Amino acid sequence: MSSLPEVRLSMPARAEGVSVVRQALSGIADALDFHEAVVADMKMAVTEACTNVVVHAYEQDDGLLEVDMITAEDALTISVRDHGSGIHPRPAVRRTPALGLGLPLIAALSDAFELRGSSGEGTEVRMTFAFERDGDPVDDNPVQGTVGLDGKWDPDADA
Amino acid sequence: MEANPIVIDDTAGDVIVVVVEGEHDIYTAPTLRERLDESLDRGGGVVVDLTTATFVDSSVLGALLDARRRAHESSQGFVVCVGEEVEPGVRRILDITGLVPVLPVVNGREEALVAARSNGQE
């Protein structure tokens, strides 16, 4: 499995590109013989990370969405990067308002998760998915909260 | 023909069914919002049928929750339905967000139509 090449995607940070990333991910996950349930988790987490870039990273449609898929002996790591406004992203101004559920989903569905970045230097989300899971990662990092009265996700609300 | 269509089915009469097929994310969520708004504008109940959906993300959940809120404000029924076999890309996000009872999500279109006719309050 480790002989597979790494995958690197670089594309304009636009909504239509998110499904392209999912398709590439499906291809490499199938080649690595991941279980169907883990592939579903990967696709969801990576979609949410890419959506964060599309919605929050750039003022205009001229920024890049960069995705690396890196195989190791025991896991696949996916890095989603932008060169935008940093770890405190600007509010969503696109037509589709953000629910605010992206990062909680990424944390819940990945076996390991890391958020890197600083103001003005872009953001990187790294998600790792083990070939063999010991259990369901959602048990360790369940999605907290529920939708609030304002329509956004409220992590402190009782489900 | 669209690969991932969102189709309005008004053959049930007083309840509009919005049929969501295939994969949907931030790219198609605006179209879903348009279809939901159009369906709610007709004044009756609305069912969103995810039976043939294979993937929905939080952008889609946001569209569903906004439509649900709008339906509740105007006392219209709003119900989401899935089939007997639910794709992991749909089931997982509904399960871990706890939104099955919130939206609500029921099994099968017929049950959803009944629930939507009673303002979604079962």
XYZ file of C-alpha atoms in Angstrom:
281
model
C 0.000 0.000 0.000
C 2.819 2.406 0.752
C 3.987 2.159 -2.882
C 0.981 4.146 -4.026
C 1.906 7.675 -5.021
C 0.756 10.585 -2.984
C -2.073 12.570 -4.492
C -1.887 16.343 -4.703
C -4.756 18.476 -5.947
C -4.674 22.236 -6.435
C -7.701 24.062 -7.765
C -9.671 27.286 -7.431
C -11.565 27.345 -4.131
C -15.008 27.065 -5.670
C -18.004 24.993 -4.701
C -17.909 22.869 -7.855
C -14.444 21.604 -6.926
C -15.503 19.860 -3.728
C -17.013 16.884 -5.538
C -13.810 16.550 -7.581
C -11.870 16.110 -4.330
C -14.406 13.497 -3.193
C -14.010 11.576 -6.428
C -10.224 11.526 -6.114
C -10.554 10.433 -2.496
C -12.929 7.633 -3.442
C -10.403 6.395 -5.974
C -7.492 6.241 -3.573
C -9.640 4.816 -0.758
C -10.838 2.007 -3.023
C -7.250 1.285 -4.060
C -6.287 1.083 -0.385
C -9.230 -1.249 0.304
C -10.772 0.853 3.058
C -14.054 -0.363 4.538
C -17.121 1.285 3.034
C -18.020 2.929 6.350
C -14.583 4.515 6.691
C -14.722 5.765 3.115
C -18.042 7.432 3.934
C -16.476 9.105 6.983
C -13.505 10.277 4.919
C -15.693 11.737 2.214
C -17.782 13.597 4.787
C -14.824 14.988 6.733
C -12.906 16.050 3.631
C -16.017 17.624 2.135
C -16.494 19.685 5.287
C -12.847 20.784 5.274
C -13.030 21.802 1.600
C -16.332 23.582 2.211
C -14.702 25.631 4.961
C -12.090 26.791 2.437
C -14.712 27.635 -0.198
C -16.930 29.521 2.241
C -14.496 31.168 4.649
C -10.956 31.458 3.286
C -11.029 34.101 0.556
C -12.707 37.403 -0.131
C -12.896 36.672 -3.855
C -12.968 33.543 -6.000
C -9.242 33.725 -6.713
C -7.770 31.630 -3.922
C -6.558 28.065 -4.094
C -7.870 24.928 -2.457
C -5.028 22.453 -1.992
C -5.468 18.831 -0.969
C -2.779 16.239 -0.276
C -3.510 12.553 0.287
C -0.575 10.847 1.953
C -0.350 7.122 2.519
C 1.530 5.586 5.412
C 1.822 1.998 6.641
C -1.230 2.176 8.831
C -3.272 5.140 7.689
C -4.204 7.675 5.057
C -3.736 11.334 5.955
C -5.564 14.038 4.035
C -4.429 17.656 4.267
C -6.769 20.435 3.131
C -5.106 23.869 2.883
C -5.850 27.412 1.905
C -3.810 30.612 1.794
C -6.590 32.789 3.072
C -7.540 34.745 6.122
C -6.238 32.254 8.633
C -7.467 30.283 11.561
C -10.083 32.884 12.481
C -11.881 32.853 9.155
C -14.017 35.666 7.898
C -17.776 35.174 8.153
C -19.445 33.316 5.341
C -20.748 35.716 2.725
C -21.615 33.198 0.050
C -25.104 32.372 -0.931
C -25.181 29.235 1.173
C -24.856 30.241 4.832
C -22.676 28.066 7.006
C -24.337 25.900 9.617
C -21.191 25.822 11.743
C -21.049 22.053 11.929
C -17.971 21.468 9.779
C -15.196 21.225 12.363
C -17.248 19.150 14.837
C -17.955 16.669 12.033
C -14.295 16.509 11.022
C -13.262 15.891 14.628
C -15.901 13.202 15.089
C -15.294 11.262 11.884
C -11.490 11.216 11.666
C -9.194 8.988 13.713
C -6.889 11.967 14.262
C -7.380 15.622 13.472
C -5.164 18.686 13.534
C -5.870 22.325 12.731
C -2.872 24.478 11.840
C -2.625 28.106 10.833
C -2.434 31.649 11.970
C -4.069 34.917 11.085
C -3.222 35.924 7.522
C -1.239 32.787 6.757
C -3.954 30.386 5.772
C -5.264 27.269 7.425
C -4.471 23.586 7.141
C -6.740 20.800 8.331
C -5.054 17.404 8.597
C -7.249 14.339 9.004
C -5.968 10.810 9.455
C -7.945 7.628 8.832
C -6.550 4.309 10.021
C -6.711 1.251 7.774
C -7.869 -0.739 10.813
C -9.999 1.066 13.356
C -10.099 0.038 17.002
C -13.547 1.533 17.405
C -15.818 4.260 16.191
C -14.049 7.658 16.430
C -17.423 9.298 17.059
C -17.416 7.648 20.489
C -14.292 9.638 21.421
C -15.367 12.924 19.851
C -19.147 12.984 19.589
C -20.817 15.931 17.911
C -22.027 18.110 20.781
C -25.107 20.290 20.739
C -27.899 20.785 18.264
C -29.258 23.484 15.997
C -30.052 26.720 17.809
C -32.919 29.134 17.385
C -30.801 31.189 14.957
C -30.385 28.201 12.649
C -26.661 27.810 13.484
C -25.155 24.871 15.268
C -25.005 25.520 19.013
C -22.410 23.199 20.609
C -23.647 24.074 24.087
C -27.306 23.305 23.452
C -28.851 20.084 24.680
C -29.491 17.659 21.840
C -29.739 14.869 -17.697
C -28.446 16.063 -14.350
C -26.259 13.608 -12.449
C -27.603 14.687 -9.079
C -31.115 16.022 -9.640
C -33.397 17.716 -7.165
C -36.925 17.291 -8.447
C -40.272 18.587 -7.231
C -43.007 15.949 -7.252
C -46.466 17.458 -6.733
C -48.476 14.366 -7.546
C -49.386 13.825 -3.874
C -51.703 16.836 -4.017
C -51.573 18.810 -0.806
C -47.977 17.869 0.059
C -45.025 18.675 -2.197
C -42.240 16.094 -2.309
C -38.722 17.323 -3.034
C -36.794 14.313 -4.323
C -33.034 14.548 -3.754
C -30.951 12.057 -5.748
C -27.227 11.336 -5.696
C -24.522 13.420 -4.015
C -25.187 16.893 -2.662
C -22.931 19.458 -1.049
C -22.251 23.182 -1.053
C -22.422 23.226 -4.858
C -26.002 21.961 -5.057
C -27.282 23.264 -1.707
C -28.402 26.592 -3.289
C -30.537 24.632 -5.776
C -32.022 22.630 -2.910
C -32.838 25.877 -1.097
C -34.582 27.167 -4.219
C -36.646 23.991 -4.555
C -37.544 24.066 -0.864
C -38.548 27.729 -1.011
C -40.624 27.093 -4.118
C -42.343 24.147 -2.426
C -43.041 26.050 0.794
C -44.406 28.992 -1.224
C -47.238 26.735 -2.378
C -48.517 26.765 1.196
C -48.920 23.075 1.943
C -46.727 20.483 3.614
C -43.305 19.544 2.289
C -41.558 16.176 2.288
C -37.875 15.858 1.384
C -37.233 12.376 0.025
C -33.616 11.268 0.518
C -34.319 7.644 -0.485
C -32.013 7.836 -3.513
C -29.525 10.312 -2.068
C -26.039 8.861 -1.657
C -24.274 11.736 0.112
C -25.357 14.891 1.930
C -23.124 17.266 3.874
C -23.729 20.016 6.442
C -24.612 22.492 3.674
C -27.578 20.275 2.858
C -28.493 19.933 6.533
C -28.402 23.727 6.787
C -30.846 24.024 3.880
C -33.154 21.419 5.455
C -33.055 23.091 8.863
C -33.807 26.520 7.391
C -36.756 25.078 5.470
C -37.974 23.324 8.606
C -37.842 26.600 10.534
C -39.730 28.410 7.800
C -42.341 25.622 7.697
C -42.842 25.766 11.448
C -43.226 29.541 11.368
C -46.071 29.213 8.892
C -47.568 26.021 10.401
C -46.715 23.911 7.371
C -45.735 20.284 7.723
C -42.097 19.466 7.063
C -40.711 15.928 7.116
C -37.627 14.197 5.685
C -37.814 10.560 4.624
C -35.277 7.858 3.841
C -35.673 4.341 2.475
C -35.160 0.944 4.083
C -31.513 0.909 3.026
C -29.812 4.223 3.732
C -26.438 5.028 2.175
C -23.624 5.561 4.719
C -23.081 9.032 3.260
C -26.596 9.970 4.375
C -27.191 7.861 7.485
C -23.954 8.743 9.237
C -24.435 12.515 9.321
C -28.059 12.185 10.392
C -27.136 9.781 13.189
C -24.163 11.598 14.691
C -25.787 15.039 14.608
C -28.881 13.756 16.387
C -31.082 15.409 13.782
C -33.338 12.409 13.066
C -35.957 13.489 15.633
C -35.327 17.189 15.005
C -35.971 17.427 11.268
C -37.730 14.860 11.687
C -36.607 11.889 9.557
C -38.975 8.948 9.005
C -38.775 5.734 6.990
C -40.647 5.777 3.701
C -42.454 8.407 1.700
C -45.950 7.302 2.696
C -45.235 7.750 6.396
C -43.675 11.116 5.619
C -46.730 12.264 3.681
C -48.984 11.357 6.602
C -46.729 13.204 9.041
C -46.456 16.272 6.806
C -50.246 16.452 6.481
C -50.483 16.638 10.263
C -48.008 19.557 10.317
C -45.167 17.160 11.016
C -46.324 16.708 14.574
C -46.730 13.020 15.270
